[in-house]
Short mmCIF file of C-alpha atoms in Angstrom, two decimals:
data_model
loop_
_atom_site.label_atom_id
_atom_site.label_comp_id
_atom_site.label_asym_id
_atom_site.label_seq_id
_atom_site.Cartn_x
_atom_site.Cartn_y
_atom_site.Cartn_z
CA LYS W 559 0.01 -0.08 -0.03
CA GLU W 560 2.91 2.44 0.78
CA SER W 561 4.60 1.77 -2.49
CA LEU W 562 1.07 2.45 -4.38
CA LYS W 563 0.30 5.70 -2.31
CA ASP W 564 1.51 8.11 -4.90
CA ARG W 565 0.66 6.03 -8.04
CA ASP W 566 -2.39 6.69 -10.25
CA LEU W 567 -4.58 3.95 -11.33
CA ARG W 568 -3.97 3.81 -15.02
CA ILE W 569 -6.92 3.04 -17.27
CA ALA W 570 -6.43 2.66 -21.16
CA VAL W 571 -9.37 3.16 -23.38
CA ILE W 572 -8.91 1.09 -26.78
CA GLY W 573 -10.87 0.24 -29.74
CA LYS W 574 -11.29 0.67 -33.47
CA MET W 575 -11.60 4.28 -34.79
CA LYS W 576 -15.14 5.50 -34.52
CA ALA W 577 -15.94 3.09 -31.62
CA GLY W 578 -16.87 6.09 -29.48
CA LYS W 579 -13.88 6.21 -27.12
CA SER W 580 -13.91 9.90 -26.62
CA THR W 581 -17.72 10.09 -26.03
CA PHE W 582 -17.47 7.31 -23.48
CA THR W 583 -14.49 9.15 -21.71
CA ASN W 584 -16.44 12.32 -21.61
CA ALA W 585 -19.52 10.60 -20.08
CA LEU W 586 -17.41 8.39 -17.70
CA ILE W 587 -15.02 11.20 -16.36
CA PHE W 588 -16.35 14.49 -17.17
CA GLN W 589 -20.21 14.19 -17.59
CA ASP W 590 -19.52 16.80 -20.28
CA ASN W 591 -18.07 17.17 -23.64
CA ILE W 592 -14.49 17.85 -22.70
CA LEU W 593 -12.79 15.73 -25.36
CA PRO W 594 -13.80 16.53 -29.03
CA SER W 595 -16.29 13.79 -30.24
CA GLY W 596 -19.55 13.19 -32.02
CA VAL W 597 -20.39 12.47 -35.65
CA GLU W 598 -17.43 14.43 -36.91
CA PRO W 599 -14.31 12.18 -37.04
CA THR W 600 -11.39 12.97 -34.90
CA THR W 601 -7.66 12.48 -35.54
CA VAL W 602 -5.68 9.61 -34.41
CA THR W 603 -3.83 11.00 -31.42
CA LEU W 604 -2.45 9.56 -28.21
CA THR W 605 -4.16 11.25 -25.41
CA GLU W 606 -3.39 11.27 -21.64
CA ILE W 607 -5.81 12.77 -19.07
CA CYS W 608 -4.96 13.25 -15.52
CA TYR W 609 -5.88 15.48 -12.56
CA LEU W 610 -4.61 18.91 -12.17
CA ASP W 611 -4.05 20.21 -8.67
CA SER W 612 -4.02 23.87 -8.99
CA GLN W 613 -5.71 26.70 -7.09
CA ASP W 614 -5.44 29.02 -10.21
CA LYS W 615 -6.29 27.00 -13.09
CA ASP W 616 -9.19 24.56 -14.14
CA SER W 617 -7.22 23.01 -16.93
CA GLU W 618 -4.08 22.64 -18.80
CA VAL W 619 -3.34 21.30 -22.21
CA GLU W 620 0.01 20.27 -23.62
CA VAL W 621 0.19 19.22 -27.37
CA GLU W 622 3.35 17.49 -28.72
CA LEU W 623 3.60 18.26 -32.47
CA LEU W 624 4.92 16.09 -35.39
CA THR W 625 8.66 16.52 -36.00
CA GLU W 626 10.40 16.68 -39.39
CA ASP W 627 11.27 12.96 -39.20
CA ASP W 628 7.63 12.03 -38.39
CA VAL W 629 6.38 13.79 -41.52
CA GLU W 630 9.18 11.85 -43.60
CA GLU W 631 8.11 8.69 -42.17
CA ILE W 632 4.34 9.42 -42.94
CA LYS W 633 5.35 10.35 -46.57
CA LYS W 634 7.19 6.99 -46.82
CA ASN W 635 4.20 5.01 -45.29
CA GLN W 636 1.73 6.27 -47.67
CA ASN W 637 3.11 3.47 -49.97
CA ASP W 638 3.27 0.88 -47.26
CA ALA W 639 2.36 -2.76 -48.20
CA ASN W 640 -0.22 -2.77 -45.27
CA PRO W 641 -3.24 -0.95 -46.94
CA LYS W 642 -4.49 0.23 -43.53
CA LYS W 643 -1.28 1.93 -42.49
CA ALA W 644 -1.04 3.47 -45.94
CA ASP W 645 -4.44 4.94 -45.60
CA ALA W 646 -3.72 6.29 -42.23
CA ALA W 647 -0.53 7.97 -43.69
CA LYS W 648 -2.55 9.45 -46.73
CA GLN W 649 -5.14 10.69 -44.16
CA ILE W 650 -2.54 12.71 -42.12
CA LEU W 651 -0.80 14.13 -45.21
CA ASN W 652 -4.18 15.11 -46.48
CA GLU W 653 -5.01 16.97 -43.15
CA LEU W 654 -1.53 18.61 -43.25
CA SER W 655 -2.10 19.86 -46.68
CA LYS W 656 -4.88 22.05 -45.39
CA VAL W 657 -3.13 23.61 -42.59
CA PRO W 658 -3.40 27.63 -43.35
CA GLY W 659 0.10 28.89 -44.38
CA GLY W 660 1.68 25.49 -44.56
CA TYR W 661 2.30 22.86 -41.92
CA GLU W 662 6.11 23.47 -42.29
CA GLN W 663 5.79 26.55 -39.95
CA TYR W 664 4.82 24.17 -36.94
CA VAL W 665 7.05 21.31 -37.69
CA HIS W 666 10.49 21.30 -36.25
CA LYS W 667 13.61 19.02 -36.12
CA GLU W 668 13.59 18.44 -32.39
CA LYS W 669 10.56 17.42 -30.24
CA ASN W 670 8.22 20.53 -29.84
CA VAL W 671 5.54 20.86 -27.10
CA ILE W 672 3.15 23.80 -26.96
CA LYS W 673 0.77 24.80 -24.21
CA ILE W 674 -2.85 25.57 -25.35
CA GLY W 675 -6.34 26.31 -23.81
CA LEU W 676 -8.75 23.50 -23.64
CA ASP W 677 -10.97 25.31 -25.98
CA ASP W 678 -8.36 25.23 -28.66
CA LEU W 679 -7.87 21.38 -28.63
CA VAL W 680 -10.48 20.97 -31.22
CA LYS W 681 -8.30 22.81 -33.84
CA TYR W 682 -5.67 19.96 -33.44
CA THR W 683 -7.83 16.84 -32.86
CA SER W 684 -11.11 17.12 -35.03
CA VAL W 685 -11.09 16.64 -38.73
CA GLY W 686 -11.57 19.98 -40.12
CA GLY W 687 -9.74 21.82 -37.35
CA LYS W 688 -7.34 24.43 -38.64
CA LEU W 689 -4.34 22.63 -37.39
CA CYS W 690 -5.53 19.04 -37.83
CA GLY W 691 -2.93 16.38 -38.34
CA LEU W 692 -0.16 18.29 -36.42
CA ALA W 693 -0.73 16.79 -32.93
CA LYS W 694 1.34 13.60 -32.19
CA LYS W 695 0.56 13.44 -28.38
CA VAL W 696 -1.82 15.32 -26.12
CA ILE W 697 -1.80 15.71 -22.32
CA ILE W 698 -4.96 17.04 -20.69
CA LYS W 699 -4.85 18.02 -16.94
CA LYS W 700 -8.20 18.82 -15.63
CA LYS W 701 -9.45 19.82 -12.16
CA VAL W 702 -12.13 17.22 -12.01
CA GLU W 703 -12.68 15.06 -8.67
CA ALA W 704 -13.20 11.85 -10.67
CA LEU W 705 -9.71 12.14 -11.92
CA LYS W 706 -8.07 12.23 -8.43
CA GLY W 707 -5.72 9.20 -8.47
CA VAL W 708 -6.67 8.02 -12.01
CA THR W 709 -4.93 8.60 -15.32
CA ILE W 710 -6.81 7.76 -18.59
CA ILE W 711 -4.98 6.95 -21.79
CA ASP W 712 -6.90 7.27 -24.91
CA THR W 713 -4.84 5.23 -27.72
CA PRO W 714 -4.67 5.95 -31.37
CA GLY W 715 -5.23 2.34 -32.55
CA PHE W 716 -2.87 0.11 -34.39
CA ASN W 717 -1.53 0.44 -37.86
CA ASP W 718 -0.05 3.89 -36.94
CA PRO W 719 2.19 5.40 -39.53
CA ILE W 720 4.25 7.13 -36.99
CA SER W 721 6.68 4.50 -35.39
CA SER W 722 7.63 6.85 -32.50
CA ARG W 723 3.88 7.39 -31.60
CA GLY W 724 3.39 3.73 -31.92
CA GLU W 725 6.11 3.04 -29.47
CA ALA W 726 4.89 5.63 -27.23
CA THR W 727 1.38 4.09 -27.12
CA LYS W 728 2.92 0.68 -26.23
CA THR W 729 4.84 2.27 -23.44
CA ALA W 730 1.68 3.94 -22.15
CA LEU W 731 -0.17 0.78 -22.32
CA LYS W 732 2.66 -1.02 -20.40
CA ASP W 733 1.98 1.19 -17.49
CA CYS W 734 -1.75 0.77 -17.39
CA ASN W 735 -3.66 -1.39 -14.86
CA ILE W 736 -6.97 -1.86 -16.64
CA ILE W 737 -8.11 -1.75 -20.15
CA PHE W 738 -11.73 -0.66 -21.22
CA PHE W 739 -12.05 -2.15 -24.78
CA LEU W 740 -14.72 -0.18 -26.58
CA HIS W 741 -16.73 -2.11 -29.27
CA ASP W 742 -19.40 -1.00 -31.43
CA TYR W 743 -22.39 -3.35 -30.98
CA LEU W 744 -22.29 -4.56 -34.49
CA ASP W 745 -18.45 -5.58 -34.50
CA LYS W 746 -18.36 -8.26 -31.67
CA TYR W 747 -14.69 -9.13 -31.71
CA ASP W 748 -14.12 -8.90 -35.46
CA GLN W 749 -10.53 -9.46 -37.01
CA ASP W 750 -9.45 -5.89 -36.58
CA GLU W 751 -10.48 -5.94 -32.85
CA ILE W 752 -8.41 -9.33 -32.51
CA SER W 753 -5.45 -7.55 -34.15
CA ILE W 754 -5.66 -4.59 -31.55
CA LEU W 755 -5.35 -7.12 -28.77
CA THR W 756 -2.39 -9.09 -30.49
CA GLU W 757 -0.53 -5.88 -31.66
CA GLN W 758 -1.13 -3.64 -28.75
CA VAL W 759 -2.19 -5.45 -25.56
CA GLU W 760 -0.43 -8.58 -25.48
CA TYR W 761 2.89 -7.58 -24.00
CA THR W 762 1.69 -4.90 -21.96
CA GLY W 763 1.26 -6.89 -18.59
CA VAL W 764 -2.00 -5.30 -17.95
CA SER W 765 -4.14 -7.10 -15.27
CA GLU W 766 -7.74 -6.69 -16.46
CA ILE W 767 -9.88 -6.09 -19.44
CA VAL W 768 -13.28 -4.81 -19.47
CA ASP W 769 -15.16 -5.22 -22.75
CA VAL W 770 -17.53 -2.37 -23.22
CA ILE W 771 -20.36 -2.81 -25.85
CA ASN W 772 -21.15 0.69 -27.16
CA ARG W 773 -24.06 2.33 -28.85
CA MET W 774 -26.63 -0.16 -27.67
CA ASP W 775 -29.35 2.49 -28.21
CA MET W 776 -28.58 2.23 -32.05
CA ASN W 777 -29.64 -1.43 -32.06
CA GLU W 778 -33.20 -1.09 -33.26
CA ASP W 779 -33.82 -4.88 -33.18
CA ILE W 780 -33.96 -5.06 -29.38
CA SER W 781 -35.57 -3.14 -26.73
CA ILE W 782 -33.91 -1.68 -23.59
CA SER W 783 -35.12 -4.58 -21.43
CA GLU W 784 -33.42 -6.95 -23.89
CA TRP W 785 -29.92 -5.32 -23.77
CA PRO W 786 -28.58 -7.59 -21.05
CA SER W 787 -29.34 -10.59 -23.26
CA PHE W 788 -27.08 -9.19 -25.96
CA VAL W 789 -24.02 -9.67 -23.67
CA SER W 790 -24.46 -13.50 -24.06
CA LYS W 791 -24.17 -13.15 -27.88
CA PHE W 792 -21.26 -10.91 -27.58
CA VAL W 793 -19.56 -13.60 -25.29
CA ARG W 794 -20.15 -16.19 -27.77
CA LYS W 795 -18.18 -14.17 -30.21
CA LYS W 796 -15.42 -13.57 -27.77
CA GLU W 797 -15.17 -17.29 -27.24
CA GLU W 798 -14.45 -17.60 -31.07
CA ALA W 799 -11.77 -15.14 -30.88
CA LYS W 800 -10.17 -16.80 -27.99
CA LYS W 801 -9.78 -19.86 -30.23
CA GLN W 802 -7.62 -17.75 -32.63
CA ILE W 803 -5.24 -16.55 -30.11
CA ALA W 804 -5.29 -19.64 -27.77
CA SER W 805 -1.50 -19.69 -27.48
CA SER W 806 -1.33 -16.02 -26.51
CA ASP W 807 -1.42 -14.54 -22.96
CA ILE W 808 -4.47 -12.55 -24.19
CA SER W 809 -6.43 -15.63 -24.13
CA LYS W 810 -6.18 -15.87 -20.35
CA LEU W 811 -7.02 -12.14 -19.93
CA LEU W 812 -10.11 -12.70 -22.17
CA GLU W 813 -11.19 -15.69 -20.09
CA GLU W 814 -11.17 -13.61 -16.97
CA SER W 815 -12.64 -10.18 -18.63
CA LYS W 816 -15.81 -8.69 -17.64
CA THR W 817 -18.51 -7.46 -20.15
CA THR W 818 -20.79 -4.64 -19.93
CA PHE W 819 -22.81 -2.35 -22.20
CA VAL W 820 -23.51 1.33 -22.50
CA SER W 821 -25.67 3.46 -24.73
#
């Protein structure tokens, strides 16, 4: 207990793009739309959220921008043999091409971290934002009671065309205690979700996975009273996924994982 006294409980929120990770985190922690989310897609950025202990400020945001080497790697990866990595690289390059005055003015040789207001975060993290595509990592510190003793890691997913961000994601996950794995109710452990586990989670040492079936209110085939019965269907799909990774440490995590659902 003494050794854990000054350590946060670190929770990672993982899942495919558009699984609703930001909306989930907003509801769980903030009860407000702090993180950019909604029908407009958001960029793929490693985000860390923790408690701000300050008498003077309510929030503080640090944005680490892409470096020149990162941009060169993205350009190279637009022709990668992995189509998903290539598509991700092309998306970032497309976003960078729209930065007013040219993205080059923001991209430096060395690591560059800037401080911004929380209201300005949408410029960097939402598709259509003026500086979209430039953010490599975001750290949000917020004076919210629910964050006391807790750090939330929102991961950018797999097939990242920026290797340094991919490594940073793996490092962040290694320090996590619990993973919330967000699933759209239609997916139910499809091949992409299995890949997330094997590529991102397997070697982290995380002690618990909680599967969260999201957007249950979009399922028009069942009523609210029937939502709990949907869990058993999801678990059957999870059993099939376990067979594909039976020799992996992930299989044991899935065996002991909890499953819940949210709207």
